[in-house]
Short mmCIF file of N, CA and C in Angstrom, two decimals:
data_model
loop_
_atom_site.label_atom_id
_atom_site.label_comp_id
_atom_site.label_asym_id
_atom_site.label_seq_id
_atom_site.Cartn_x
_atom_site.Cartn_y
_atom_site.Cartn_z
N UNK D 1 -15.84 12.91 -21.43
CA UNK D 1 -15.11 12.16 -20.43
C UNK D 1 -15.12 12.95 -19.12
N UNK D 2 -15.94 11.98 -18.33
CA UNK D 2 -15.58 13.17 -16.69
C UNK D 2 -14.28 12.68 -15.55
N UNK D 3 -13.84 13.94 -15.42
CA UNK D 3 -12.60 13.80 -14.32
C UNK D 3 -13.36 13.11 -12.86
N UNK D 4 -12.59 12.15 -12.79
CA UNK D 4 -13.56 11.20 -11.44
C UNK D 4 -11.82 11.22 -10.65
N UNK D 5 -11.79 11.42 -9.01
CA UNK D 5 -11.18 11.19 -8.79
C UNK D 5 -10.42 9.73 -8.52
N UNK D 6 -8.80 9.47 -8.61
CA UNK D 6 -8.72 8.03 -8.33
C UNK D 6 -9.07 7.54 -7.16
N UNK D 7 -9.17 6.40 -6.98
CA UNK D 7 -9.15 6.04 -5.72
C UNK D 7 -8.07 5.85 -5.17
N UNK D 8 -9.11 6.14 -3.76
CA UNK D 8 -6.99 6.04 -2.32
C UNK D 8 -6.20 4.81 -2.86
N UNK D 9 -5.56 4.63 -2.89
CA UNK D 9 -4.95 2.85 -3.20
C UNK D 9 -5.36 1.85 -2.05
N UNK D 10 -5.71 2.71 -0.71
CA UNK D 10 -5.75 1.75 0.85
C UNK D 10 -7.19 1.00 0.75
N UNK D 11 -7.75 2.54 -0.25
CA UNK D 11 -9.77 1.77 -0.29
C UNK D 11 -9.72 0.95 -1.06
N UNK D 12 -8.45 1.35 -2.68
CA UNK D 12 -8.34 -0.11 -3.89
C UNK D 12 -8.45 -1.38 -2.91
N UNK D 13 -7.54 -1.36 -2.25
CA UNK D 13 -7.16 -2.82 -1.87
C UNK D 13 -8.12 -3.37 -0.19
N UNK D 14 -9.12 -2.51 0.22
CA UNK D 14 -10.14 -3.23 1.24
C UNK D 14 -11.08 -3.50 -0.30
N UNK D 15 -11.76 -2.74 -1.43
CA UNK D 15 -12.49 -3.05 -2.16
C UNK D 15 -12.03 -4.18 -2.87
N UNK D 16 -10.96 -4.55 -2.97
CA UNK D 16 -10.32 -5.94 -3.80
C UNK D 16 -10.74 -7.28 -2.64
N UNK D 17 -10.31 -6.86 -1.27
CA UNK D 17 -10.98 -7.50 -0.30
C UNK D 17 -12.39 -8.30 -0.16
N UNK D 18 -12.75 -7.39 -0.34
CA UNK D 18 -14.61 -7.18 -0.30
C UNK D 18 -14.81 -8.29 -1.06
N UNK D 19 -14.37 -7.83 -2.30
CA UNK D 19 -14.51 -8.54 -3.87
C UNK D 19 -14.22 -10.15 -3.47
N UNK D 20 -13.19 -10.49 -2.81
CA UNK D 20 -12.23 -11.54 -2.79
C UNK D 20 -11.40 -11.88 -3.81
N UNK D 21 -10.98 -10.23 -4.27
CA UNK D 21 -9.98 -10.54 -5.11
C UNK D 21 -7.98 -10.44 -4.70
N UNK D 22 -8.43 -10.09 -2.92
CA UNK D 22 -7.68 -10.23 -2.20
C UNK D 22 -7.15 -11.11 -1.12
N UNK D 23 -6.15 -11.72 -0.48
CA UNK D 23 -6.08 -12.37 0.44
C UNK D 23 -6.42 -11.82 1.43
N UNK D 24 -6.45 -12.12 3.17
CA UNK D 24 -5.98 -11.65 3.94
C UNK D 24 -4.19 -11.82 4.66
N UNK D 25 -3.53 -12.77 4.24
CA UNK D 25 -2.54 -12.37 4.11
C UNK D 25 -1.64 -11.62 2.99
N UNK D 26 -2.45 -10.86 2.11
CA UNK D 26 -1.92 -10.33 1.41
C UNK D 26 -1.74 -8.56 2.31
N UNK D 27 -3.08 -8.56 2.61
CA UNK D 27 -3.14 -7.56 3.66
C UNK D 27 -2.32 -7.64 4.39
N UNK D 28 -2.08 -8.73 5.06
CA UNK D 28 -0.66 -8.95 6.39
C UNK D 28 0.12 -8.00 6.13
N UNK D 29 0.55 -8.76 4.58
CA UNK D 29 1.92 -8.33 4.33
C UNK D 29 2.09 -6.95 4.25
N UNK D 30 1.17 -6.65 3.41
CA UNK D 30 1.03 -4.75 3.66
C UNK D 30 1.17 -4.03 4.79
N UNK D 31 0.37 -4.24 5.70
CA UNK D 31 0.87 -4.32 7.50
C UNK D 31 1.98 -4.25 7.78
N UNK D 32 2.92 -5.09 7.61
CA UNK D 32 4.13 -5.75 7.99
C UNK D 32 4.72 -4.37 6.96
N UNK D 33 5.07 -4.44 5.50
CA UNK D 33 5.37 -3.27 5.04
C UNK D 33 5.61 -1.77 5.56
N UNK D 34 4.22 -1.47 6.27
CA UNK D 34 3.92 -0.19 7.09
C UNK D 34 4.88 -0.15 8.12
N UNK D 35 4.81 -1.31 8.76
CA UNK D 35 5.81 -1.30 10.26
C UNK D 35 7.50 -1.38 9.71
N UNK D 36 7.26 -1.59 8.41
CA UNK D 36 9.09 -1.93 8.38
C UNK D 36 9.83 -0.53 8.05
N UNK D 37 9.11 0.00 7.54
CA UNK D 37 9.38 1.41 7.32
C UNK D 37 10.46 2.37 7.93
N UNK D 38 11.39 2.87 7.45
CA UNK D 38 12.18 3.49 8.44
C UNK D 38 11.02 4.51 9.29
N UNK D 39 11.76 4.81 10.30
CA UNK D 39 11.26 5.90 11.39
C UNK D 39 10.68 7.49 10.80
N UNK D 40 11.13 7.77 9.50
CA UNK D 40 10.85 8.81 9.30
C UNK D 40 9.69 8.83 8.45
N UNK D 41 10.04 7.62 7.63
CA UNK D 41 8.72 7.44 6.20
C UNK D 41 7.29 6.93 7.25
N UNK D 42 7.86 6.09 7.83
CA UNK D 42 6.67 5.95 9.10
C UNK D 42 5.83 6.51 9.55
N UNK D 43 6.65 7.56 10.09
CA UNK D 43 5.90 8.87 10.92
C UNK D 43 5.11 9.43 9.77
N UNK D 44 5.65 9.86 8.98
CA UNK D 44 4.83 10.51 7.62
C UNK D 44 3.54 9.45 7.48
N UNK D 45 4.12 8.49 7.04
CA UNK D 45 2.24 7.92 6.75
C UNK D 45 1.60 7.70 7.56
N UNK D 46 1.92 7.21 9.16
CA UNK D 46 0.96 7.68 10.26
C UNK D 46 0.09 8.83 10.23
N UNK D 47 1.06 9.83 10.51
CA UNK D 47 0.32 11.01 10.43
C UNK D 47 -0.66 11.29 9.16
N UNK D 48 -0.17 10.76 8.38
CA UNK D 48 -1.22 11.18 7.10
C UNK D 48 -2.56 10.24 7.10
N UNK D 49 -2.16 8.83 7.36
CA UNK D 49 -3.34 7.74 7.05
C UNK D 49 -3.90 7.88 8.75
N UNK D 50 -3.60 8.08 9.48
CA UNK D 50 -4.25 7.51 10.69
C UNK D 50 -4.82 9.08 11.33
N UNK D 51 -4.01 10.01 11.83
CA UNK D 51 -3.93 11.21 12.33
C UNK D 51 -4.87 12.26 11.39
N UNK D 52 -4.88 11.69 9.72
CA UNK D 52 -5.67 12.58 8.88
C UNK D 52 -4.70 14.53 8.80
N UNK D 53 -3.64 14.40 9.43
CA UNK D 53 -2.89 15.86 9.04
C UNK D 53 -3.00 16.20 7.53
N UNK D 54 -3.01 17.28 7.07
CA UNK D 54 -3.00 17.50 5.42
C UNK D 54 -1.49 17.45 5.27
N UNK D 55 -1.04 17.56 4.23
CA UNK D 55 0.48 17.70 4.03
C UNK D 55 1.06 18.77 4.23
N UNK D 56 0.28 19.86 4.24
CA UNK D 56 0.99 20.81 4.77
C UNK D 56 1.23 21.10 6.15
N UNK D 57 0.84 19.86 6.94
CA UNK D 57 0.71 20.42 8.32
C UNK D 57 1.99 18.90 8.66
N UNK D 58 2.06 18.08 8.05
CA UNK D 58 3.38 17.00 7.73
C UNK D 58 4.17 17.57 7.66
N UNK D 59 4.62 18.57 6.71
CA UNK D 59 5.07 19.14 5.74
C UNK D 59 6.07 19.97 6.97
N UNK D 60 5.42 20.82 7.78
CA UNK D 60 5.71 22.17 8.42
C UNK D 60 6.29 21.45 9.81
N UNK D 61 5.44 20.19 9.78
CA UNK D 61 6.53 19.03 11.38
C UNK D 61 7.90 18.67 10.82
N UNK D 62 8.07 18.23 9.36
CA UNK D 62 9.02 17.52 9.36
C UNK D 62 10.18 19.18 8.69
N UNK D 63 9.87 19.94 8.32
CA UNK D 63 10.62 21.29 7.89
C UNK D 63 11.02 20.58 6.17
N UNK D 64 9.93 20.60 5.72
CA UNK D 64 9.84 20.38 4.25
C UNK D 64 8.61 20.87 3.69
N UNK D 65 8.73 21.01 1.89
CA UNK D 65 7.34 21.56 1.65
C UNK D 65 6.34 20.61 1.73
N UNK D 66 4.84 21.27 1.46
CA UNK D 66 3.71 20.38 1.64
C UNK D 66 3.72 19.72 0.24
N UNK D 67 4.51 19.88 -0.94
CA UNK D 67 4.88 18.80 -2.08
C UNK D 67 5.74 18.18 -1.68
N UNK D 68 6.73 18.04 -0.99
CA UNK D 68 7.61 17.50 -0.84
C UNK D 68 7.01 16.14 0.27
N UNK D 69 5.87 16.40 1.24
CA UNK D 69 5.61 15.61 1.94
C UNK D 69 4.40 14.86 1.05
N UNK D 70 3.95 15.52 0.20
CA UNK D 70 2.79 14.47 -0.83
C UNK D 70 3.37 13.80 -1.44
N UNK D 71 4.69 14.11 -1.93
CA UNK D 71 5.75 13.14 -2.91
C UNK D 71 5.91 11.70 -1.67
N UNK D 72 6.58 11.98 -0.83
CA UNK D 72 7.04 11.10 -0.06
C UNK D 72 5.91 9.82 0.78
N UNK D 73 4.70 10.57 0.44
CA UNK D 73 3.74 9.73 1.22
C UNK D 73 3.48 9.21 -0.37
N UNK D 74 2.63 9.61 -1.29
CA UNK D 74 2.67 9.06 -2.41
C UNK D 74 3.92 7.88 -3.36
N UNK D 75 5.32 8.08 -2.60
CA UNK D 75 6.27 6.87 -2.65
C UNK D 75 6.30 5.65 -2.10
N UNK D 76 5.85 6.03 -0.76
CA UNK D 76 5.53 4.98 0.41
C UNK D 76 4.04 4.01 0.22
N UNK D 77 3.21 4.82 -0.65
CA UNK D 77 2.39 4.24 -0.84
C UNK D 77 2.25 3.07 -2.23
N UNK D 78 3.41 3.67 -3.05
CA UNK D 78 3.20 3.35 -4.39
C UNK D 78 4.50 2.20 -3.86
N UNK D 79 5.34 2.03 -3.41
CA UNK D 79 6.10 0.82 -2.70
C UNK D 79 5.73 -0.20 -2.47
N UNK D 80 4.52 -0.17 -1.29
CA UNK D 80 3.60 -0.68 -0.55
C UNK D 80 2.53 -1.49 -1.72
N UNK D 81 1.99 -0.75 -2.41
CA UNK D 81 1.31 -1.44 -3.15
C UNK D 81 1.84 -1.90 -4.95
N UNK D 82 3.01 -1.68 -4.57
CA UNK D 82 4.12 -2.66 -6.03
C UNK D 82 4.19 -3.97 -5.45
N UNK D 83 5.15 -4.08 -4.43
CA UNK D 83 5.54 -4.75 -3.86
C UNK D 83 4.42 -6.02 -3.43
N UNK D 84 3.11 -5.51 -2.78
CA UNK D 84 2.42 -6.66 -2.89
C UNK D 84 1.82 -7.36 -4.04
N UNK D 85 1.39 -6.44 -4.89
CA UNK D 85 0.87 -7.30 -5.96
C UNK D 85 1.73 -7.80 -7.16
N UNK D 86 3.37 -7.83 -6.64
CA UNK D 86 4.07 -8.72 -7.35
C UNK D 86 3.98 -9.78 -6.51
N UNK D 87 4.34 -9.49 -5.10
CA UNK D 87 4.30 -10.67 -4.30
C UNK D 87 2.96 -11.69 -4.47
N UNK D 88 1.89 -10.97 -4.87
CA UNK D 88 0.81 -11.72 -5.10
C UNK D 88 0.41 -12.61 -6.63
N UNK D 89 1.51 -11.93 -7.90
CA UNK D 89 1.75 -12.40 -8.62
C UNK D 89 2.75 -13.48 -8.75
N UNK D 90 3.64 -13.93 -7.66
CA UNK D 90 4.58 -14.79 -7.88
C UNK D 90 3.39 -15.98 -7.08
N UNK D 91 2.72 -15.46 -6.07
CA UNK D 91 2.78 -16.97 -5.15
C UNK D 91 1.10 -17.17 -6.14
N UNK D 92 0.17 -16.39 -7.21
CA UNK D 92 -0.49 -17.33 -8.09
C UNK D 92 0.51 -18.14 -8.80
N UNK D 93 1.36 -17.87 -9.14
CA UNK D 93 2.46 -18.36 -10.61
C UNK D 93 2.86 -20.26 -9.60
N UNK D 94 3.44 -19.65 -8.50
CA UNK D 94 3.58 -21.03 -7.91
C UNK D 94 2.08 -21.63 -7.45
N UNK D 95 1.01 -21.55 -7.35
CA UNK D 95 -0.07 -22.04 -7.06
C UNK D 95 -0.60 -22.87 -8.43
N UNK D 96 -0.47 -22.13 -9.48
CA UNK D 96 -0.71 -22.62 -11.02
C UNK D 96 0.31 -23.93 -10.63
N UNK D 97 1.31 -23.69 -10.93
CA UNK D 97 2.52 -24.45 -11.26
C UNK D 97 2.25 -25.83 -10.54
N UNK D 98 2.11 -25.54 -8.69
CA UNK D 98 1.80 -26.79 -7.73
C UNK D 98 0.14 -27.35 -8.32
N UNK D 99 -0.56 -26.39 -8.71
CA UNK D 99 -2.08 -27.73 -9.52
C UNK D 99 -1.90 -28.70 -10.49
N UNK D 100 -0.65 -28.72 -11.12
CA UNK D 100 -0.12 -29.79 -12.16
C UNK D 100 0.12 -31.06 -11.27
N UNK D 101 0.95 -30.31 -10.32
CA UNK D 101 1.46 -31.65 -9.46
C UNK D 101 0.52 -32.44 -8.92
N UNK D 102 0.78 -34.06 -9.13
CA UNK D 102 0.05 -34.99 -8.68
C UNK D 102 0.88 -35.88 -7.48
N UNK D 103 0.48 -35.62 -6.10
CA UNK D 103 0.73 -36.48 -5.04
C UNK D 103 0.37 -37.98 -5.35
N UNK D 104 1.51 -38.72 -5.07
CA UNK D 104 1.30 -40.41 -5.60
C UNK D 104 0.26 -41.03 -4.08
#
């Protein structure tokens, strides 16, 4: 068995894209997620997803360790991507449900 690393969760979900096993408003919503963020969890995943800082250099801005800032970006991320693919599990469940229905 070879150790393969996981994938980012941000590439999971453009490759689910690709696939069309994604919406683009599913993406929205993820978006929208990012921005709702308090001010601090914010700044953290900016800096990490956009800026590319390592965590220890997060870590040493915000006066916490560089685990302590991988925990917190790794929360924000694992939030982010719960949250949509329940949201994406409820609105198939109502999409199933509305194909029964017959308009008179």
């Amino acid at each position: 068995m070879t150790d393969r690393p996981r994938m980012d969760p941000w590439r999971q979900l453009a490759a689910r894209f690709r696939h069309g096993d994604i919406t683009p408003i599913e993406l929205r919503r993820v978006a929208r997620a990012v921005d709702a963020l308090p001010d601090d969890l914010h700044h953290i995943f900016c800096q990490c997803r956009f800026e590319g800082l390592s965590f220890a250099e997060i870590g040493e801005g915000l006066d916490i360790s560089a685990e302590e800032a991988r925990r917190k970006v790794a929360g924000i991320i694992a939030l982010i991507s719960h949250d949509t693919e329940r949201q994406a599990r409820a609105e198939a469940r109502w999409r199933r449900l509305l194909s029964f229905w017959r308009w008179p």
